Coordinates of C-alpha atoms in Angstrom, one line a residue:
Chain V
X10 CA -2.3 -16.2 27.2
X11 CA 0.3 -14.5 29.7
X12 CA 4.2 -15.0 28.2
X13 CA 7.4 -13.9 29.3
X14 CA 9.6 -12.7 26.0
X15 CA 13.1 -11.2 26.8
X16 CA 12.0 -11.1 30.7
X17 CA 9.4 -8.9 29.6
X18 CA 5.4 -10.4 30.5
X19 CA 2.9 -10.0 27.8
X20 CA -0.6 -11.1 27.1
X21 CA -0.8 -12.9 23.6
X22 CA -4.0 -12.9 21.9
X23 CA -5.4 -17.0 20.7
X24 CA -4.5 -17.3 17.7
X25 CA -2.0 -14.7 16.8
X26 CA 1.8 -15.7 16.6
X27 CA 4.3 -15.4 18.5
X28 CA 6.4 -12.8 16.0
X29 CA 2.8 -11.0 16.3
X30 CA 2.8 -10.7 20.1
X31 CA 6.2 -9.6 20.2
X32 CA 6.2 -6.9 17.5
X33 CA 2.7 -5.7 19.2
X34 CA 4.9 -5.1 22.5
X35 CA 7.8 -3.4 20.3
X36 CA 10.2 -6.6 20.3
X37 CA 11.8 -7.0 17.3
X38 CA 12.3 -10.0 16.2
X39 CA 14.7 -10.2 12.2
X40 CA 12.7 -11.5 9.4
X41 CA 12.7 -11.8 5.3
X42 CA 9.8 -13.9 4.5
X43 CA 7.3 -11.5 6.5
X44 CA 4.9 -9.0 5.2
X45 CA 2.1 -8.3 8.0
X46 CA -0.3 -9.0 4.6
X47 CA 1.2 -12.2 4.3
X48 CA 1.7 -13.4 7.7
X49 CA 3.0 -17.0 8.5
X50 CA 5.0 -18.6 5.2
X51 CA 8.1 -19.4 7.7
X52 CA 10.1 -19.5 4.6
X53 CA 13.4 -17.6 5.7
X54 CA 13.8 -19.2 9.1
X55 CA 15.1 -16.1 10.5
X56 CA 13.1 -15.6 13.2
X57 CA 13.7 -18.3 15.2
X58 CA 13.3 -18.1 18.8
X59 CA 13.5 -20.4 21.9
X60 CA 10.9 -21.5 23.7
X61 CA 10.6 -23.0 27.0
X62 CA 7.1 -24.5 28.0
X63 CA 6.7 -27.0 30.9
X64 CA 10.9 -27.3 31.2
X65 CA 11.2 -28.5 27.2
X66 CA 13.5 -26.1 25.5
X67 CA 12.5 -25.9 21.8
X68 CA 13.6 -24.1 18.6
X69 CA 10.7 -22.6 16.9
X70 CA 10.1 -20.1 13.9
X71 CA 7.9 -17.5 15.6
X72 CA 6.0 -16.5 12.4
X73 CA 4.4 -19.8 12.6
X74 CA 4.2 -20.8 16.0
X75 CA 0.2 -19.8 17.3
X76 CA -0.5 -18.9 21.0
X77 CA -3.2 -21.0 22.5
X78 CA -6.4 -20.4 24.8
X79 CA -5.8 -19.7 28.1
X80 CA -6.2 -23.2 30.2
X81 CA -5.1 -25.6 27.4
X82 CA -1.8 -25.6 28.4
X83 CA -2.6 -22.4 31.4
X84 CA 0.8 -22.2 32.0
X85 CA 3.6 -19.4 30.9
X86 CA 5.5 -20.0 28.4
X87 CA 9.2 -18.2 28.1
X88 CA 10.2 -16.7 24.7
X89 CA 14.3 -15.8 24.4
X90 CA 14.5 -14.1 21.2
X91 CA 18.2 -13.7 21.7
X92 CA 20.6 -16.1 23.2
X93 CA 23.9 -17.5 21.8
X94 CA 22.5 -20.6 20.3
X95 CA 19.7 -18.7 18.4
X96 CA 22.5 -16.4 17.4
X97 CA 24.5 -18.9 15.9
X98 CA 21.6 -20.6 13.9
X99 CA 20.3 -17.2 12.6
X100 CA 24.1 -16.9 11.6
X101 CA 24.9 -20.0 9.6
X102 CA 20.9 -19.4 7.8
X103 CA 22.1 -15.9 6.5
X104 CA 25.1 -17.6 5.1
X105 CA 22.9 -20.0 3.3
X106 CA 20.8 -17.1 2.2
X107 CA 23.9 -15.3 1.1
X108 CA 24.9 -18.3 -0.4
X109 CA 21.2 -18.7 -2.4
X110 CA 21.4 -15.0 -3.3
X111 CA 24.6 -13.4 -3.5
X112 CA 24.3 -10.4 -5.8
X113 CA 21.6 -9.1 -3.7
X114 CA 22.7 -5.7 -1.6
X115 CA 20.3 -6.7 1.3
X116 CA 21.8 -10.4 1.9
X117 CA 25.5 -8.6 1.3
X118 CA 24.8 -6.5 3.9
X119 CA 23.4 -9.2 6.3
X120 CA 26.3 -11.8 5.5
X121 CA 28.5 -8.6 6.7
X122 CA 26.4 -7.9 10.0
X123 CA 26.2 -11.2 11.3
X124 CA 29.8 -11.7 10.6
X125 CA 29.5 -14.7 8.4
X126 CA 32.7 -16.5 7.7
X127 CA 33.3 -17.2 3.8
X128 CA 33.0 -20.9 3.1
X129 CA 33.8 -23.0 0.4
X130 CA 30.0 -24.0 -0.3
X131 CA 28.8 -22.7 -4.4
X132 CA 27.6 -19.8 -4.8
X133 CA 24.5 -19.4 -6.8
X134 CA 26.3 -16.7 -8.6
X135 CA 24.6 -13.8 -10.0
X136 CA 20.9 -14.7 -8.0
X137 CA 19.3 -12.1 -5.6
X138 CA 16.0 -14.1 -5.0
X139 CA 16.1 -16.1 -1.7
X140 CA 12.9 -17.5 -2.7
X141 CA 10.8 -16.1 0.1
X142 CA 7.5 -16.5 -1.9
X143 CA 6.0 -13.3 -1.5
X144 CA 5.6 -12.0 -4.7
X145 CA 4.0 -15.2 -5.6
X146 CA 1.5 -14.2 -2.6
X147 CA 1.4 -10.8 -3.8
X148 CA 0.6 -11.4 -7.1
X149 CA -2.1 -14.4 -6.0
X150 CA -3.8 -11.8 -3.4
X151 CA -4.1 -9.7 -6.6
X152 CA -6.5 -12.4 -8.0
X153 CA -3.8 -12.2 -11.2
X154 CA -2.0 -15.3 -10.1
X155 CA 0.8 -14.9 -12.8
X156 CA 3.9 -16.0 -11.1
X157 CA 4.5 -19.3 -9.0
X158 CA 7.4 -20.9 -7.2
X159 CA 8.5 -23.9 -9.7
X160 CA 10.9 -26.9 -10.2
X161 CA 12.6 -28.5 -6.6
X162 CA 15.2 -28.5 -3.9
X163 CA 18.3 -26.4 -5.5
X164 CA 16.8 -25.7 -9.0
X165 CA 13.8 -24.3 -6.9
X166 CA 12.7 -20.6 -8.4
X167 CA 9.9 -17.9 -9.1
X168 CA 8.8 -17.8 -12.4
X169 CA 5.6 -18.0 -14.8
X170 CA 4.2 -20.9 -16.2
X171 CA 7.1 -22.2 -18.6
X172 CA 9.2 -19.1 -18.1
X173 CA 6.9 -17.6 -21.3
X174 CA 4.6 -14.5 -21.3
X175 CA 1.5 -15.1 -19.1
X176 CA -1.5 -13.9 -20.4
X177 CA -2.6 -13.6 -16.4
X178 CA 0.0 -10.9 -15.7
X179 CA -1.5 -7.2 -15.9
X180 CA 2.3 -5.7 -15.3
X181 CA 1.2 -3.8 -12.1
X182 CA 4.5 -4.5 -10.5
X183 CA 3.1 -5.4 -7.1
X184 CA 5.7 -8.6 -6.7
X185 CA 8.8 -6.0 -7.7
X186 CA 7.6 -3.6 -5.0
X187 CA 7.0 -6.5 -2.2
X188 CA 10.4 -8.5 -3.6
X189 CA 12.4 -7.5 0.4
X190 CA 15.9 -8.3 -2.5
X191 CA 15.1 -6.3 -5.7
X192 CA 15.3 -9.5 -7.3
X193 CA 12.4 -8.7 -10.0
X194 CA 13.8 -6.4 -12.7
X195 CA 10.9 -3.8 -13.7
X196 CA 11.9 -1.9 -16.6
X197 CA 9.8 1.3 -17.7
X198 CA 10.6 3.0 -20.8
X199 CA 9.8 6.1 -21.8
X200 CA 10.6 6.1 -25.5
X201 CA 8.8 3.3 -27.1
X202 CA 5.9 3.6 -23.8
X203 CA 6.6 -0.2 -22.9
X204 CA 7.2 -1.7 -19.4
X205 CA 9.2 -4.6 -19.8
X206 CA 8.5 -7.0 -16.9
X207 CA 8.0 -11.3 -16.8
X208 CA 9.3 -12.2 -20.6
X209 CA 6.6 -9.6 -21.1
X210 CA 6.1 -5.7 -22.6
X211 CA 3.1 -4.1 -21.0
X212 CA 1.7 -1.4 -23.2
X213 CA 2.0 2.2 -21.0
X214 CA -1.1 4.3 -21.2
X215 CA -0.1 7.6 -21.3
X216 CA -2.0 10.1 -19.9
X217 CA -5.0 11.7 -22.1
X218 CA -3.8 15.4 -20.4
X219 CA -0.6 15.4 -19.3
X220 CA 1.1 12.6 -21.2
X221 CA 2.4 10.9 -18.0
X222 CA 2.7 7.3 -18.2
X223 CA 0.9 6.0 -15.6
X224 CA -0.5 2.7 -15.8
X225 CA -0.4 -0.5 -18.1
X226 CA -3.3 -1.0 -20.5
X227 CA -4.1 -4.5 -18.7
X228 CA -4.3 -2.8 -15.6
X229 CA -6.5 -0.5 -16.5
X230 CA -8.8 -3.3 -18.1
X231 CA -8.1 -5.3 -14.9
X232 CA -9.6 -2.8 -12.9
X233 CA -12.8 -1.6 -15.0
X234 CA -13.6 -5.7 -15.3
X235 CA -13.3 -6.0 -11.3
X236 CA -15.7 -2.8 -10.6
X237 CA -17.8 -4.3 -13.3
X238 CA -18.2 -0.6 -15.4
X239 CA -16.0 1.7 -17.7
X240 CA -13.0 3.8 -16.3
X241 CA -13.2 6.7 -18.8
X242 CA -11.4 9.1 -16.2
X243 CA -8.7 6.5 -15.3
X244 CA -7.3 7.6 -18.6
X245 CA -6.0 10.6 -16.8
X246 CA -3.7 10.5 -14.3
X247 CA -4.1 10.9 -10.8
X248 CA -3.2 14.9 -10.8
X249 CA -5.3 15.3 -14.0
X250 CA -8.0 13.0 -12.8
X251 CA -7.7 15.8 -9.7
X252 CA -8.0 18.8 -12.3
X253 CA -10.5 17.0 -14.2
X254 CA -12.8 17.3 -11.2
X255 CA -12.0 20.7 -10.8
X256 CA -12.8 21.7 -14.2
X257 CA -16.3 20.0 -14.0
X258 CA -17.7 21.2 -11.1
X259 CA -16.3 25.3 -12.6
X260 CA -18.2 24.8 -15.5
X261 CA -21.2 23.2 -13.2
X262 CA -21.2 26.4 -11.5
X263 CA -21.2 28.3 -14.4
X264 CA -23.7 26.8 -16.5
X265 CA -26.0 27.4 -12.9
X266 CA -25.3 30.8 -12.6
Chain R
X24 CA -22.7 12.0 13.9
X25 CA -19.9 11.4 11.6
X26 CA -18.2 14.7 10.3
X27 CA -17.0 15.5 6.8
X28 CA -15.0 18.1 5.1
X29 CA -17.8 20.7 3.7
X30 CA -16.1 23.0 0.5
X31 CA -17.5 26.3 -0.3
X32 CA -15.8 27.2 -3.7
X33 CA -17.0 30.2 -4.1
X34 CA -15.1 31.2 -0.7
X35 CA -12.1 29.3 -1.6
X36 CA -9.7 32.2 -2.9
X37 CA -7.1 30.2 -4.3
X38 CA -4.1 30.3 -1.4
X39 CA -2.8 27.4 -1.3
X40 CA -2.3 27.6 2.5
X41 CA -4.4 24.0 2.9
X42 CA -2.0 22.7 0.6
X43 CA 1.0 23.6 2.8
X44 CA -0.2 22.8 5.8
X45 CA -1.2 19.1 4.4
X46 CA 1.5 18.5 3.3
X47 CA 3.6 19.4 6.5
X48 CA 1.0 17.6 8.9
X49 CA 1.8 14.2 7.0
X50 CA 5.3 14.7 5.6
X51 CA 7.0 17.8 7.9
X52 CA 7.6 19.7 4.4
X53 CA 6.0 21.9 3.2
X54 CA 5.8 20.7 -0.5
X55 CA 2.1 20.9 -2.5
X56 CA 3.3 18.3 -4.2
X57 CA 3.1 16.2 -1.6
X58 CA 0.1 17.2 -0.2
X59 CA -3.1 15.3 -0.2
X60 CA -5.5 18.3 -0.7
X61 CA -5.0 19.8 -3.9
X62 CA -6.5 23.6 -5.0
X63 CA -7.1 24.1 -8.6
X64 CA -7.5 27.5 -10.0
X65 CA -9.0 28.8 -13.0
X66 CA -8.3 32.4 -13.7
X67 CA -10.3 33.1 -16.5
X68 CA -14.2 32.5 -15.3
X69 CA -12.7 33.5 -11.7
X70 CA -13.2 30.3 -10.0
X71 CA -10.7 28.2 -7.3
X72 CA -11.8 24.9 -5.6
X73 CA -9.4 22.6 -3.2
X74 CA -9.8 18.5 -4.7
X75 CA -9.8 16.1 -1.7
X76 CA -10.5 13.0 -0.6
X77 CA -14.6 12.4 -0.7
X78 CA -14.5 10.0 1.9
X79 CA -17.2 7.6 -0.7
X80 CA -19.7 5.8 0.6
X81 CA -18.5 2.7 -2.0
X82 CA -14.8 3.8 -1.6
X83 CA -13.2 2.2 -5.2
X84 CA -9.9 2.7 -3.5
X85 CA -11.4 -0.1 -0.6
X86 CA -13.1 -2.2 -2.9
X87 CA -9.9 -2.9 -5.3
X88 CA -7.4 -3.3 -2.5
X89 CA -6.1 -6.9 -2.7
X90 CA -4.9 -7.1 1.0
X91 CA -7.7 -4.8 2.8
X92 CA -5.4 -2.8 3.9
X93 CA -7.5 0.6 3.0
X94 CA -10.3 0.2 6.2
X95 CA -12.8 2.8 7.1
X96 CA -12.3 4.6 10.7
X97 CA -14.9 3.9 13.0
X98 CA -14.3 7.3 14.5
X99 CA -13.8 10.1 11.5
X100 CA -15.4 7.4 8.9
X101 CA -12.5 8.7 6.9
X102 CA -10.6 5.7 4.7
X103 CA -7.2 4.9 6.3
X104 CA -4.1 3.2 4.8
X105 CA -2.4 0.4 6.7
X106 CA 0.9 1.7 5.6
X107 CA 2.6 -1.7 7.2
X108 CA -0.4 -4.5 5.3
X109 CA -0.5 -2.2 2.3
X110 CA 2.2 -4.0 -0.7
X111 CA 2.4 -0.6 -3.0
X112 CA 0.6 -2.1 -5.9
X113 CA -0.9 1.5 -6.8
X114 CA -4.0 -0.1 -7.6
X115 CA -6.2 2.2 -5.7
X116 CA -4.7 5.4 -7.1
X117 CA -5.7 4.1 -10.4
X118 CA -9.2 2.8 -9.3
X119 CA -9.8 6.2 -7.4
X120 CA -12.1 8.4 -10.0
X121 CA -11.1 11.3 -8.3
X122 CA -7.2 11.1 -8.2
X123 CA -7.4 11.4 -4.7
X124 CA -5.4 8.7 -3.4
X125 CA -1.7 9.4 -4.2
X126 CA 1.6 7.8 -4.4
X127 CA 4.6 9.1 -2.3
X128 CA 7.3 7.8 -3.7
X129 CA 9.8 9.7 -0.8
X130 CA 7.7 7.5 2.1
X131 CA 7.1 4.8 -0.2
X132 CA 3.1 4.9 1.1
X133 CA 0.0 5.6 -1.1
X134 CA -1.0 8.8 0.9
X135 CA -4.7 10.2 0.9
X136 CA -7.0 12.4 3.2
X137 CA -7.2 10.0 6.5
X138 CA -9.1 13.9 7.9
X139 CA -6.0 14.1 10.1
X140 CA -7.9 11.7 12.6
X141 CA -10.2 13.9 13.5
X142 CA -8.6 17.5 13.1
X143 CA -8.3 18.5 9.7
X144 CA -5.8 20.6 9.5
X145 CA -6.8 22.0 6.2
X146 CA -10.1 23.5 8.2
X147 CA -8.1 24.6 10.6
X148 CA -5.8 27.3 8.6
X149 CA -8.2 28.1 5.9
X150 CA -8.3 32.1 5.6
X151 CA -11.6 32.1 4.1
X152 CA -13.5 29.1 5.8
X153 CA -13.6 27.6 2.2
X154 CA -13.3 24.6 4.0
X155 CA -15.1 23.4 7.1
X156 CA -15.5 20.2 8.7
X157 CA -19.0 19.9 9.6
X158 CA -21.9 17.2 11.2
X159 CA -24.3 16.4 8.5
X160 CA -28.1 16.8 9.4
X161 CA -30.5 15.1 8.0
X162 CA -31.5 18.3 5.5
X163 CA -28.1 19.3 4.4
X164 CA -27.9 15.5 3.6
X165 CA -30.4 15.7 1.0
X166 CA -29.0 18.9 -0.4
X167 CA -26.2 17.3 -1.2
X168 CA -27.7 14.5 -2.3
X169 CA -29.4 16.5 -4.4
X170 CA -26.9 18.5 -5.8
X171 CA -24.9 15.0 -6.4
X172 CA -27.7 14.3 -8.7
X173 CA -27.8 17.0 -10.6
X174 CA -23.8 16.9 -11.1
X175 CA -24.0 13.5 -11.8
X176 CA -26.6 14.2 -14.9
X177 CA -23.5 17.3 -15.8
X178 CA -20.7 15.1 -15.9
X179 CA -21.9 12.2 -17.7
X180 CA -23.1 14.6 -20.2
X181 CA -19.8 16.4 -20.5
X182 CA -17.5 13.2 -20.6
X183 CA -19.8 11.6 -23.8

């Protein structure tokens, strides 16, 4: 359907968003909550826009908010993804953010560029999840499942089952490399080959060649049971896996020759 | 007919030229390290190969991704990375038997051989045409599946 965001006319696809469309046209639009993997939580309410459609002015979260066939409701539809009330809101939900998250860099440095007054509302000192969920998506997508958002309204957090070791969890990380806050501490240590992560420590395999710890033992099974067969190169690491390779088909060659 | 990268070891001399010029294509440095094409010598029996994506018909890299964010390109057939879908969970550099699909931890992107969409650049500067970038036919299919075979039975025999 034909749309008019920032003055600008664009076609939108049915069934894409309208955060989709606009980033598609090279409109940015600030968001938290989005990875284009995990389209669509409309968690961090950041990227609110107005939209005007038959005269009705409305306030929606463009992650969220689908584009129709053509004909259902034919006619254009305005987008402002900028105006001073949008402003304002996106404003006072970075404070909130801030407010959730404090000790995390990226909501510091938002509370600064938007300009946010200080308040005198708590601080949830010390936090630097704002609870976007993603992780938990992350780590569901992975078909490990480990991590979930628990408890309600202010005592609301990510955590496993019971805050105890879950056996689900292969330590692959993929929720501390999503996490847009840092908020999930991933610790790797080198000395005792442990990677301390979820109330949990992952045994490091170590690389048969090189000695390079490279993945967690769990992974490693995690993998050989999805492929259904036995990784007995995956014990190298990727460079030695590479070598590995190398070596094999020289001695091919020799033994042919 | 798709293309594929076609290497000659026995004219690869060991350079490291494809290595550079990888390396700079994707990351405008020219660091080996970096690069997704890697040449492995071996001085003593004489013998240099460059390791590269194989571009597999049952890609593990593909098949483990959680998001689908590895796809194969209609054009080249070559497996490409949705840098923006992909969620850095490493687990196709693990899954990939080769090694082939690496981490770059200065991009923050799992890099691998995408055949520079077409123009490998690799083919381009090789000195010795150790590596070309060739239409299969149906006969020099079934040499190399042939060969496969018979490297297949070596392998499995030398990893017991």
């Amino acid at each position: 359907m034909k749309m008019i965001i920032d003055g600008r006319g664009i076609y939108g696809i049915p069934g894409e968003t309208i955060l989709e469309a606009a980033k598609r046209a090279g409109i940015s639009i600030p968001t938290l909550c989005h990875h284009p993997a995990f389209p669509g939580q409309g968690r961090c309410r950041l990227c609110l826009v107005e939209v005007n459609r038959k005269g009705v002015k409305r306030v929606v979260a463009s992650c969220t908010y689908p584009l129709l066939e053509e004909g259902e409701e034919g006619e254009e539809m305005e987008v402002k993804t900028s105006t001073p009330e949008i402003e304002e809101i996106r404003k006072d939900i970075v404070m909130l953010l801030y407010k959730q998250a404090p000790a995390s860099k990226l909501m510091q440095d938002l509370f600064r560029q938007y300009r946010c007054a200080e308040n005198s509302l708590r601080e949830n000192s010390g936090e630097k999840c704002i609870l976007c969920n993603l992780c938990a998506r992350a780590c569901e997508e992975m078909g490990t499942g480990a991590i979930s958002l628990v408890m309600r309204g202010t005592e609301k957090r990510l955590a496993t089952p019971f805050d105890e070791a879950s056996p689900d969890c292969i330590g692959c990380g993929a929720c501390a490399a999503i996490c847009p806050t840092g908020a999930i501490e991933m610790k790797d240590d080198k000395e005792s080959q442990k990677r301390h992560i979820w109330h949990q420590h992952f045994d490091l395999v170590p690389c048969a060649r090189c000695g390079e710890l490279f993945a967690t033992k769990k992974q490693l099974d995690f993998i050989a049971r999805r492929e259904g067969k036995s990784y007995e190169t995956s014990y190298y690491c990727e460079a030695c896996r590479k070598k590995h390779t190398a070596k094999t088909i020289a001695d091919f060659r020799r033994r042919r020759e | 007919m798709e293309k594929s990268l076609v290497i000659k070891p026995e004219k690869c001399t060991g350079c490291r030229t494809c290595e550079l010029i990888c390396s700079f294509k994707h990351t405008q440095e020219t660091n080996p390290m970096r690069s997704r094409i890697s040449v492995f010598c071996f001085e003593k029996v004489g013998f240099s190969t460059p390791i590269v994506c194989q571009q597999c018909s049952k890609p593990a890299c593909m098949e483990i991704c959680p998001v689908n964010a590895i796809s194969k390109s209609e054009e080249t057939g070559a497996m490409i990375v949705d840098d923006i879908k992909c969620i850095k969970c490493k687990m196709c550099t693990v899954a990939c038997p080769f090694g082939a699909t690496i981490y770059d931890p200065v991009l923050d992107v799992v890099a691998k051989c995408d055949l520079c969409y077409g123009d490998p650049q690799c083919v381009k500067y090789c000195p010795s045409k150790a590596i070309t970038y060739q239409a299969a036919d149906e006969a020099h299919i079934l040499r190399r599946k042939s060969f496969a075979e018979k490297f297949r039975g070596f392998y499995e025999e030398v990893n017991k």
